[in-house]
mmCIF file of C-alpha atoms and ligand atoms in Angstrom:
data_model
loop_
_atom_site.group_PDB
_atom_site.id
_atom_site.type_symbol
_atom_site.label_atom_id
_atom_site.label_comp_id
_atom_site.label_asym_id
_atom_site.label_seq_id
_atom_site.Cartn_x
_atom_site.Cartn_y
_atom_site.Cartn_z
ATOM 1 C CA MET A 1 66.879 57.963 84.314
ATOM 2 C CA GLY A 2 67.826 59.751 87.567
ATOM 3 C CA THR A 3 69.324 63.307 87.177
ATOM 4 C CA LEU A 4 73.066 61.694 88.253
ATOM 5 C CA GLU A 5 72.936 58.989 85.312
ATOM 6 C CA LYS A 6 72.243 61.700 82.829
ATOM 7 C CA PHE A 7 74.716 64.044 83.944
ATOM 8 C CA ALA A 8 77.586 61.540 83.624
ATOM 9 C CA GLU A 9 75.746 60.602 80.436
ATOM 10 C CA ALA A 10 76.065 64.133 79.932
ATOM 11 C CA MET A 11 79.900 63.421 81.282
ATOM 12 C CA ASP A 12 81.097 60.680 79.273
ATOM 13 C CA GLU A 13 80.253 62.729 75.820
ATOM 14 C CA LEU A 14 82.240 65.565 76.437
ATOM 15 C CA VAL A 15 85.237 63.571 78.034
ATOM 16 C CA ALA A 16 85.111 61.555 74.702
ATOM 17 C CA MET A 17 85.226 64.960 72.664
ATOM 18 C CA ASP A 18 88.329 65.891 71.228
ATOM 19 C CA PRO A 19 89.351 69.699 73.010
ATOM 20 C CA SER A 20 89.579 71.612 70.506
ATOM 21 C CA GLN A 21 85.881 70.646 69.417
ATOM 22 C CA LEU A 22 85.366 73.143 72.656
ATOM 23 C CA ALA A 23 88.372 75.572 71.589
ATOM 24 C CA ASP A 24 85.589 78.519 70.549
ATOM 25 C CA PRO A 25 85.050 81.427 72.775
ATOM 26 C CA GLU A 26 81.395 80.851 73.465
ATOM 27 C CA THR A 27 82.226 76.827 74.162
ATOM 28 C CA VAL A 28 85.095 78.557 76.840
ATOM 29 C CA LEU A 29 82.787 80.141 78.680
ATOM 30 C CA GLU A 30 80.275 78.257 79.123
ATOM 31 C CA LEU A 31 82.149 75.766 80.318
ATOM 32 C CA GLN A 32 84.020 78.077 82.790
ATOM 33 C CA ARG A 33 80.148 78.967 83.915
ATOM 34 C CA ARG A 34 79.079 75.089 84.352
ATOM 35 C CA ARG A 35 81.873 74.493 86.268
ATOM 36 C CA ASP A 36 80.967 77.490 88.490
ATOM 37 C CA GLN A 37 77.491 76.028 88.904
ATOM 38 C CA TYR A 38 78.860 72.783 89.487
ATOM 39 C CA ASP A 39 81.377 73.958 92.056
ATOM 40 C CA ALA A 40 78.585 75.711 93.904
ATOM 41 C CA VAL A 41 76.083 72.440 93.807
ATOM 42 C CA VAL A 42 78.613 69.975 95.408
ATOM 43 C CA THR A 43 79.873 72.470 97.995
ATOM 44 C CA ARG A 44 76.478 72.420 98.936
ATOM 45 C CA ALA A 45 75.965 68.713 99.046
ATOM 46 C CA VAL A 46 78.712 69.343 101.533
ATOM 47 C CA ALA A 47 77.265 70.905 103.343
ATOM 48 C CA ALA A 48 74.743 69.135 103.747
ATOM 49 C CA PHE A 49 76.421 66.100 103.931
ATOM 50 C CA ASP A 50 78.212 67.703 107.165
ATOM 51 C CA ALA A 51 75.014 68.577 108.518
ATOM 52 C CA SER A 52 73.534 65.545 108.012
ATOM 53 C CA GLY A 53 76.287 63.903 110.833
ATOM 54 C CA GLU A 54 76.876 60.849 108.576
ATOM 55 C CA TRP A 55 80.393 61.086 108.593
ATOM 56 C CA ARG A 56 80.662 60.347 111.994
ATOM 57 C CA ALA A 57 79.630 56.390 111.732
ATOM 58 C CA SER A 58 83.088 56.062 110.611
ATOM 59 C CA ARG A 59 84.868 57.820 114.326
ATOM 60 C CA SER A 60 85.813 60.458 111.244
ATOM 61 C CA ARG A 61 86.582 63.759 113.320
ATOM 62 C CA SER A 62 84.934 66.632 111.197
ATOM 63 C CA ALA A 63 82.840 65.517 107.824
ATOM 64 C CA GLY A 64 86.286 67.628 105.962
ATOM 65 C CA ASP A 65 87.916 64.585 107.810
ATOM 66 C CA TRP A 66 86.174 62.025 105.765
ATOM 67 C CA LEU A 67 86.071 63.778 102.807
ATOM 68 C CA ALA A 68 89.814 64.272 103.110
ATOM 69 C CA TRP A 69 90.076 60.319 103.507
ATOM 70 C CA LYS A 70 87.537 59.113 101.090
ATOM 71 C CA THR A 71 89.179 60.865 98.139
ATOM 72 C CA ASN A 72 92.920 61.778 98.872
ATOM 73 C CA MET A 73 92.207 65.327 98.807
ATOM 74 C CA ALA A 74 94.449 67.836 101.220
ATOM 75 C CA LYS A 75 92.519 67.998 104.536
ATOM 76 C CA ALA A 76 93.086 71.899 104.347
ATOM 77 C CA THR A 77 91.656 71.684 100.308
ATOM 78 C CA ALA A 78 88.341 69.385 101.732
ATOM 79 C CA ALA A 79 88.213 71.840 105.200
ATOM 80 C CA ARG A 80 87.653 74.984 103.298
ATOM 81 C CA GLN A 81 85.055 73.702 101.438
ATOM 82 C CA VAL A 82 82.942 72.717 104.484
ATOM 83 C CA GLN A 83 83.321 75.610 105.782
ATOM 84 C CA LEU A 84 82.629 77.310 101.809
ATOM 85 C CA GLY A 85 78.975 75.436 102.830
ATOM 86 C CA ARG A 86 78.646 76.491 106.250
ATOM 87 C CA ALA A 87 78.648 79.376 105.033
ATOM 88 C CA VAL A 88 77.003 79.744 101.493
ATOM 89 C CA ARG A 89 73.438 79.031 103.397
ATOM 90 C CA GLU A 90 74.369 82.667 105.449
ATOM 91 C CA MET A 91 74.543 84.421 102.046
ATOM 92 C CA PRO A 92 71.302 83.859 100.255
ATOM 93 C CA VAL A 93 72.247 86.177 97.341
ATOM 94 C CA ALA A 94 76.122 85.350 96.560
ATOM 95 C CA GLU A 95 74.753 81.437 96.813
ATOM 96 C CA GLU A 96 71.536 81.857 94.072
ATOM 97 C CA ALA A 97 74.663 84.157 92.278
ATOM 98 C CA TRP A 98 76.942 80.956 92.039
ATOM 99 C CA LEU A 99 74.243 78.729 91.315
ATOM 100 C CA ALA A 100 73.713 80.526 88.069
ATOM 101 C CA GLY A 101 77.487 80.695 87.609
ATOM 102 C CA GLU A 102 77.593 84.274 87.168
ATOM 103 C CA ILE A 103 80.461 84.152 90.337
ATOM 104 C CA GLY A 104 82.990 81.351 91.533
ATOM 105 C CA SER A 105 84.241 79.746 94.399
ATOM 106 C CA CYS A 106 87.064 82.350 94.622
ATOM 107 C CA HIS A 107 84.177 85.673 94.514
ATOM 108 C CA VAL A 108 82.156 82.961 97.453
ATOM 109 C CA ALA A 109 85.514 82.406 99.310
ATOM 110 C CA GLN A 110 85.984 86.050 99.289
ATOM 111 C CA LEU A 111 82.161 87.335 100.663
ATOM 112 C CA ALA A 112 82.408 84.718 103.288
ATOM 113 C CA ARG A 113 85.337 85.936 105.067
ATOM 114 C CA ALA A 114 83.376 89.482 104.673
ATOM 115 C CA ALA A 115 80.323 88.365 106.556
ATOM 116 C CA LYS A 116 82.449 86.693 109.683
ATOM 117 C CA ASN A 117 81.285 87.581 113.062
ATOM 118 C CA ARG A 118 81.406 91.883 113.547
ATOM 119 C CA THR A 119 80.237 92.261 110.095
ATOM 120 C CA ALA A 120 77.456 89.817 109.858
ATOM 121 C CA GLU A 121 75.066 92.228 109.797
ATOM 122 C CA ALA A 122 76.332 95.162 107.930
ATOM 123 C CA PHE A 123 76.634 92.051 105.524
ATOM 124 C CA THR A 124 73.693 91.236 104.762
ATOM 125 C CA ARG A 125 72.606 95.072 104.378
ATOM 126 C CA ASP A 126 75.872 95.297 101.844
ATOM 127 C CA GLU A 127 75.395 91.409 99.959
ATOM 128 C CA LYS A 128 73.684 93.157 96.458
ATOM 129 C CA LEU A 129 75.727 95.622 96.377
ATOM 130 C CA LEU A 130 78.772 93.699 96.455
ATOM 131 C CA VAL A 131 77.484 90.346 95.041
ATOM 132 C CA ASP A 132 77.172 92.463 91.766
ATOM 133 C CA ASP A 133 80.578 93.832 92.146
ATOM 134 C CA ALA A 134 81.647 90.621 91.992
ATOM 135 C CA LYS A 135 79.945 89.758 89.504
ATOM 136 C CA THR A 136 80.576 92.975 86.913
ATOM 137 C CA LEU A 137 84.183 94.104 88.362
ATOM 138 C CA SER A 138 87.729 91.987 87.618
ATOM 139 C CA TYR A 139 88.601 90.306 90.301
ATOM 140 C CA GLN A 140 91.534 92.672 91.356
ATOM 141 C CA GLY A 141 88.900 95.053 91.332
ATOM 142 C CA PHE A 142 86.272 93.153 93.472
ATOM 143 C CA TYR A 143 89.098 92.874 95.820
ATOM 144 C CA ARG A 144 89.980 96.510 96.387
ATOM 145 C CA VAL A 145 86.277 96.739 96.965
ATOM 146 C CA MET A 146 86.207 94.199 99.453
ATOM 147 C CA LYS A 147 89.136 95.293 101.361
ATOM 148 C CA TYR A 148 87.738 99.210 101.448
ATOM 149 C CA TRP A 149 84.220 97.555 102.348
ATOM 150 C CA LEU A 150 85.392 95.614 104.946
ATOM 151 C CA GLN A 151 87.620 98.839 106.991
ATOM 152 C CA HIS A 152 84.264 100.498 106.602
ATOM 153 C CA ALA A 153 82.209 98.184 108.220
ATOM 154 C CA ASP A 154 84.931 97.540 110.876
ATOM 155 C CA PRO A 155 87.549 99.896 110.783
ATOM 156 C CA ASP A 156 88.595 98.534 114.070
ATOM 157 C CA GLY A 157 89.039 95.224 112.626
ATOM 158 C CA ALA A 158 90.529 96.616 109.921
ATOM 159 C CA GLU A 159 92.876 98.975 112.059
ATOM 160 C CA ASP A 160 94.008 95.247 114.233
ATOM 161 C CA GLN A 161 94.162 93.304 110.691
ATOM 162 C CA ALA A 162 97.194 96.114 109.407
ATOM 163 C CA GLN A 163 98.527 96.194 112.300
ATOM 164 C CA SER A 164 99.131 92.584 112.487
ATOM 165 C CA LYS A 165 100.990 92.887 109.305
ATOM 166 C CA ARG A 166 103.221 95.160 110.594
ATOM 167 C CA ASP A 167 103.976 93.385 113.507
ATOM 168 C CA ARG A 168 104.846 89.852 110.743
ATOM 169 C CA ARG A 169 107.129 92.408 108.871
ATOM 170 C CA GLY A 170 110.740 90.934 109.592
ATOM 171 C CA PHE A 171 114.225 89.672 107.704
ATOM 172 C CA ASP A 172 116.665 86.203 108.535
ATOM 173 C CA PHE A 173 119.138 87.623 107.250
ATOM 174 C CA SER A 174 122.835 85.258 108.365
ATOM 175 C CA ARG A 175 125.676 83.251 106.902
ATOM 176 C CA THR A 176 125.589 80.149 106.137
ATOM 177 C CA PHE A 177 127.901 76.730 105.061
ATOM 178 C CA ASP A 178 130.779 78.089 102.364
ATOM 179 C CA ASP A 179 130.421 81.871 104.023
ATOM 180 C CA MET A 180 127.069 82.608 101.478
ATOM 181 C CA PHE A 181 124.122 84.682 103.015
ATOM 182 C CA VAL A 182 120.673 83.742 102.895
ATOM 183 C CA GLY A 183 118.160 85.755 103.791
ATOM 184 C CA ASP A 184 114.390 85.225 104.616
ATOM 185 C CA LEU A 185 112.419 88.940 104.077
ATOM 186 C CA THR A 186 108.384 89.130 105.384
ATOM 187 C CA LEU A 187 107.328 93.630 104.562
ATOM 188 C CA ASP A 188 104.095 94.856 105.543
ATOM 189 C CA PRO A 189 102.362 97.058 102.740
ATOM 190 C CA ILE A 190 104.002 100.567 103.366
ATOM 191 C CA THR A 191 107.380 98.735 104.604
ATOM 192 C CA GLY A 192 107.476 97.059 101.689
ATOM 193 C CA THR A 193 106.177 99.338 98.786
ATOM 194 C CA ILE A 194 109.591 101.531 99.902
ATOM 195 C CA VAL A 195 112.180 99.323 99.632
ATOM 196 C CA SER A 196 110.744 97.466 96.134
ATOM 197 C CA ASN A 197 110.036 100.854 94.653
ATOM 198 C CA GLU A 198 114.170 102.084 95.217
ATOM 199 C CA LEU A 199 114.751 98.237 94.163
ATOM 200 C CA ASN A 200 112.917 98.309 91.156
ATOM 201 C CA ARG A 201 114.436 101.553 90.602
ATOM 202 C CA LEU A 202 117.637 100.955 90.966
ATOM 203 C CA GLU A 203 117.214 97.346 89.050
ATOM 204 C CA ARG A 204 115.481 98.496 85.893
ATOM 205 C CA GLN A 205 119.368 101.053 86.050
ATOM 206 C CA LEU A 206 121.820 97.970 85.795
ATOM 207 C CA PHE A 207 119.227 96.204 83.073
ATOM 208 C CA GLN A 208 119.916 98.673 81.186
ATOM 209 C CA SER A 209 123.542 99.019 81.309
ATOM 210 C CA ASP A 210 123.357 94.815 80.930
ATOM 211 C CA TRP A 211 121.151 95.602 78.045
ATOM 212 C CA ALA A 212 123.843 98.175 76.843
ATOM 213 C CA GLU A 213 126.565 96.314 77.335
ATOM 214 C CA ALA A 214 125.222 92.936 76.056
ATOM 215 C CA LYS A 215 124.679 94.879 72.255
ATOM 216 C CA GLU A 216 127.888 96.324 72.342
ATOM 217 C CA ARG A 217 129.273 92.501 72.483
ATOM 218 C CA LEU A 218 126.938 91.405 70.044
ATOM 219 C CA GLY A 219 126.954 93.566 67.514
ATOM 220 C CA ARG A 220 123.065 93.937 67.054
ATOM 221 C CA GLU A 221 120.029 93.725 69.327
ATOM 222 C CA PRO A 222 120.801 91.259 72.329
ATOM 223 C CA GLY A 223 118.158 89.308 73.761
ATOM 224 C CA VAL A 224 116.903 88.628 77.289
ATOM 225 C CA TRP A 225 118.988 85.402 76.835
ATOM 226 C CA ASP A 226 122.198 87.617 76.050
ATOM 227 C CA LEU A 227 122.642 89.593 78.480
ATOM 228 C CA ALA A 228 125.048 88.598 81.964
ATOM 229 C CA ARG A 229 123.062 88.253 84.682
ATOM 230 C CA THR A 230 119.915 87.220 85.554
ATOM 231 C CA PRO A 231 116.816 88.571 86.475
ATOM 232 C CA ARG A 232 118.391 87.130 90.645
ATOM 233 C CA GLN A 233 121.682 88.234 90.461
ATOM 234 C CA ARG A 234 120.453 91.752 88.767
ATOM 235 C CA ARG A 235 118.119 92.387 91.819
ATOM 236 C CA ALA A 236 121.300 91.035 94.223
ATOM 237 C CA ASP A 237 123.398 94.008 92.898
ATOM 238 C CA ALA A 238 120.575 96.239 93.224
ATOM 239 C CA LEU A 239 120.385 95.341 96.926
ATOM 240 C CA MET A 240 124.914 95.635 96.960
ATOM 241 C CA GLU A 241 123.654 98.788 95.177
ATOM 242 C CA MET A 242 121.287 100.527 98.007
ATOM 243 C CA ALA A 243 124.286 99.193 100.374
ATOM 244 C CA ILE A 244 126.844 100.750 98.739
ATOM 245 C CA ARG A 245 124.582 104.482 98.388
ATOM 246 C CA SER A 246 123.549 104.051 102.322
ATOM 247 C CA ARG A 247 127.276 103.996 103.173
ATOM 248 C CA THR A 248 128.376 106.726 101.086
ATOM 249 C CA ALA A 249 125.376 108.651 101.486
ATOM 250 C CA PRO A 250 126.144 112.281 103.166
ATOM 251 C CA ALA A 251 124.625 112.294 106.847
ATOM 252 C CA ASN A 252 122.795 115.755 105.962
ATOM 253 C CA GLY A 253 121.531 114.018 103.048
ATOM 254 C CA ARG A 254 118.384 115.709 101.475
ATOM 255 C CA ARG A 255 116.169 113.107 100.870
ATOM 256 C CA PRO A 256 114.686 114.179 96.997
ATOM 257 C CA GLU A 257 112.244 112.142 96.343
ATOM 258 C CA PRO A 258 108.925 110.731 97.839
ATOM 259 C CA LEU A 259 109.359 107.360 99.166
ATOM 260 C CA PHE A 260 105.470 106.520 98.267
ATOM 261 C CA THR A 261 102.241 107.643 97.240
ATOM 262 C CA ILE A 262 98.989 108.037 98.384
ATOM 263 C CA LEU A 263 96.199 108.045 96.796
ATOM 264 C CA VAL A 264 93.177 110.154 98.813
ATOM 265 C CA GLY A 265 89.508 109.866 97.183
ATOM 266 C CA TYR A 266 86.179 111.754 98.408
ATOM 267 C CA GLU A 267 83.401 109.466 98.614
ATOM 268 C CA THR A 268 81.190 111.114 97.388
ATOM 269 C CA PHE A 269 81.913 109.894 93.624
ATOM 270 C CA ALA A 270 84.149 107.243 93.990
ATOM 271 C CA GLY A 271 83.310 104.712 97.040
ATOM 272 C CA PRO A 272 86.352 105.797 99.788
ATOM 273 C CA ILE A 273 89.828 105.465 97.747
ATOM 274 C CA CYS A 274 92.622 105.245 100.161
ATOM 275 C CA GLU A 275 95.515 103.296 98.499
ATOM 276 C CA LEU A 276 98.934 103.201 97.127
ATOM 277 C CA ALA A 277 100.146 103.624 94.252
ATOM 278 C CA ASN A 278 100.548 100.079 93.399
ATOM 279 C CA ARG A 279 96.999 99.237 94.034
ATOM 280 C CA VAL A 280 97.739 98.822 97.989
ATOM 281 C CA VAL A 281 94.943 99.365 99.545
ATOM 282 C CA VAL A 282 96.032 100.614 103.149
ATOM 283 C CA THR A 283 94.119 101.874 105.552
ATOM 284 C CA PRO A 284 94.280 105.274 107.237
ATOM 285 C CA GLY A 285 95.394 104.577 110.581
ATOM 286 C CA THR A 286 98.636 103.250 108.905
ATOM 287 C CA LEU A 287 100.126 106.731 107.315
ATOM 288 C CA VAL A 288 99.539 107.915 111.038
ATOM 289 C CA PRO A 289 103.089 107.427 111.366
ATOM 290 C CA TRP A 290 103.945 109.299 107.602
ATOM 291 C CA LEU A 291 102.047 111.583 107.919
ATOM 292 C CA ASP A 292 104.165 114.805 109.003
ATOM 293 C CA GLN A 293 107.663 113.391 106.935
ATOM 294 C CA ALA A 294 108.291 115.440 103.905
ATOM 295 C CA TRP A 295 108.846 112.674 101.458
ATOM 296 C CA VAL A 296 104.978 110.753 100.450
ATOM 297 C CA GLU A 297 103.393 112.443 97.944
ATOM 298 C CA ARG A 298 99.500 112.953 97.948
ATOM 299 C CA VAL A 299 97.359 113.076 95.234
ATOM 300 C CA VAL A 300 93.828 113.861 96.105
ATOM 301 C CA PHE A 301 90.761 114.069 93.457
ATOM 302 C CA GLU A 302 87.931 116.230 93.121
ATOM 303 C CA SER A 303 86.173 113.718 90.389
ATOM 304 C CA ARG A 304 87.345 110.919 88.432
ATOM 305 C CA SER A 305 89.132 112.446 86.012
ATOM 306 C CA ARG A 306 89.939 115.543 87.785
ATOM 307 C CA VAL A 307 93.277 116.037 89.682
ATOM 308 C CA THR A 308 93.188 118.669 92.109
ATOM 309 C CA ASP A 309 96.073 118.599 94.430
ATOM 310 C CA VAL A 310 99.493 116.985 93.325
ATOM 311 C CA GLY A 311 101.806 116.965 96.175
ATOM 312 C CA VAL A 312 105.020 117.141 94.613
ATOM 313 C CA THR A 313 104.195 117.586 90.802
ATOM 314 C CA GLN A 314 107.869 117.823 88.908
ATOM 315 C CA ARG A 315 109.309 114.537 90.723
ATOM 316 C CA LEU A 316 107.912 111.985 87.791
ATOM 317 C CA PHE A 317 107.898 111.779 84.281
ATOM 318 C CA GLY A 318 108.383 115.527 83.527
ATOM 319 C CA GLY A 319 105.697 116.917 85.277
ATOM 320 C CA GLY A 320 102.575 117.500 86.914
ATOM 321 C CA THR A 321 100.296 116.473 83.373
ATOM 322 C CA ARG A 322 102.064 112.681 83.594
ATOM 323 C CA ARG A 323 101.184 112.230 87.094
ATOM 324 C CA ALA A 324 97.320 113.727 86.475
ATOM 325 C CA VAL A 325 96.795 110.875 83.960
ATOM 326 C CA GLU A 326 98.715 108.190 86.087
ATOM 327 C CA VAL A 327 96.680 108.981 88.825
ATOM 328 C CA ARG A 328 93.703 109.181 87.498
ATOM 329 C CA ASP A 329 93.829 106.139 85.251
ATOM 330 C CA GLN A 330 96.377 103.958 87.473
ATOM 331 C CA GLN A 331 96.301 101.109 85.235
ATOM 332 C CA CYS A 332 96.644 99.599 82.125
ATOM 333 C CA PHE A 333 94.070 101.450 79.814
ATOM 334 C CA HIS A 334 93.622 97.838 78.324
ATOM 335 C CA ASP A 335 90.613 95.431 79.484
ATOM 336 C CA THR A 336 92.526 92.623 79.812
ATOM 337 C CA CYS A 337 95.435 94.226 81.731
ATOM 338 C CA GLU A 338 95.929 95.375 85.055
ATOM 339 C CA GLU A 339 99.426 96.425 84.675
ATOM 340 C CA PRO A 340 100.169 99.452 87.401
ATOM 341 C CA ALA A 341 100.371 102.834 86.091
ATOM 342 C CA GLU A 342 103.727 102.667 87.748
ATOM 343 C CA SER A 343 104.914 100.318 85.071
ATOM 344 C CA CYS A 344 103.354 101.625 82.368
ATOM 345 C CA GLN A 345 103.539 104.865 79.868
ATOM 346 C CA ILE A 346 101.507 107.627 79.226
ATOM 347 C CA ASP A 347 99.779 107.489 75.325
ATOM 348 C CA HIS A 348 98.264 110.210 73.131
ATOM 349 C CA ILE A 349 94.627 108.433 72.689
ATOM 350 C CA ASP A 350 94.940 111.214 69.563
ATOM 351 C CA PRO A 351 98.654 110.024 68.416
ATOM 352 C CA TYR A 352 101.026 113.201 68.956
ATOM 353 C CA GLY A 353 101.782 112.442 64.956
ATOM 354 C CA ALA A 354 97.880 113.262 63.564
ATOM 355 C CA GLY A 355 98.429 116.655 66.083
ATOM 356 C CA GLY A 356 96.601 114.695 69.530
ATOM 357 C CA PRO A 357 98.094 117.644 72.116
ATOM 358 C CA THR A 358 99.718 116.475 75.362
ATOM 359 C CA THR A 359 96.786 117.216 77.732
ATOM 360 C CA VAL A 360 95.563 114.862 80.525
ATOM 361 C CA ALA A 361 92.233 114.632 78.733
ATOM 362 C CA ASN A 362 94.211 113.463 75.428
ATOM 363 C CA GLY A 363 96.661 110.583 77.737
ATOM 364 C CA GLN A 364 96.396 107.240 78.898
ATOM 365 C CA VAL A 365 98.601 104.716 81.045
ATOM 366 C CA ALA A 366 99.622 101.625 78.374
ATOM 367 C CA CYS A 367 101.488 99.498 79.267
ATOM 368 C CA GLY A 368 105.047 98.945 77.698
ATOM 369 C CA PHE A 369 103.356 95.570 75.423
ATOM 370 C CA HIS A 370 99.964 97.722 74.938
ATOM 371 C CA ASN A 371 101.713 100.619 73.716
ATOM 372 C CA ARG A 372 104.157 98.315 70.752
ATOM 373 C CA ASP A 373 100.789 96.707 70.197
ATOM 374 C CA ARG A 374 98.875 100.521 69.244
ATOM 375 C CA GLN A 375 101.611 101.942 67.310
ATOM 376 C CA ARG A 376 101.726 98.394 65.539
ATOM 377 C CA ARG A 377 98.169 99.130 63.980
ATOM 378 C CA THR A 378 97.867 102.561 63.435
HETATM 379 ZN ZN1 LIG B 401 99.004 96.571 79.424
#
């Protein structure tokens, strides 16, 4: 029996099984790993088919077009598969890890993007390191590493890309039928962070007042469905509130708080760090227009756990201790959770009630969910 026949037979058996027979953690992980391997096999086969030129007999423009025609998949999806197959031929370490089911197609696509043109040589040098990161880091962590790597390998390209992001910013906002207003907003990472920080802050205030109103009205703890406004409506009202405050702010009003935070690190301990507090990686050039402004909070790391310089310590959450924990941990302590520190609380590792001190060493970032989860279990 040929290999594919054996595979088809095994697959038919799996298809006939009840999903609950495959539902234990080991089996779920094994299935995922096999799927990654299978993706690698299919993608490599597609690339070999592409190279063979057999698709030309049908007068298709490309192997991707042929594939889309025969399988009814989207042309763009088919074209991406062909490209990924071609790219993986130039990435032997990534190819091996993919075939072993240690990384998935998302990782390979991300690596392929980094292996292009100007960075091809640096990629060949660093491929093993990057693939190791793909195997071990969370996807978000890996994504950040790739961003930093690209900045390092091709600083000009990274700055060009950052500039093109800034150039794409725009806000269409106009009156339309029935005198309604419709908008469509695109912002670059820094502009977007500034706007979203303030919008979130106002939304939280409106949420609290909606919550208090519902509690008063019902005489019990409300659920989110009891609130007078939907999240969309609250965001719209928060935007209007921004307009009102802007209109009524004194012209010489002081800007009391930083608009955003930059984390700056030393390459010696954790690789370069240049990102906003919401964990968006930015290029050094992006920051230049902001460097002389008083409303940037700058946090410099001396080592992974030690913050040497917090630009404006008194503004957030009652003090530098809290801020130091936030910038050290950056996200919720729980392994499965990537909630950024800005929307988290600071938790005592040794509970305060049991004598745990309120120090940086005894603090950790915890999102609302994991903070409550921990308290329930202690
Ligand atoms: Zn969490």
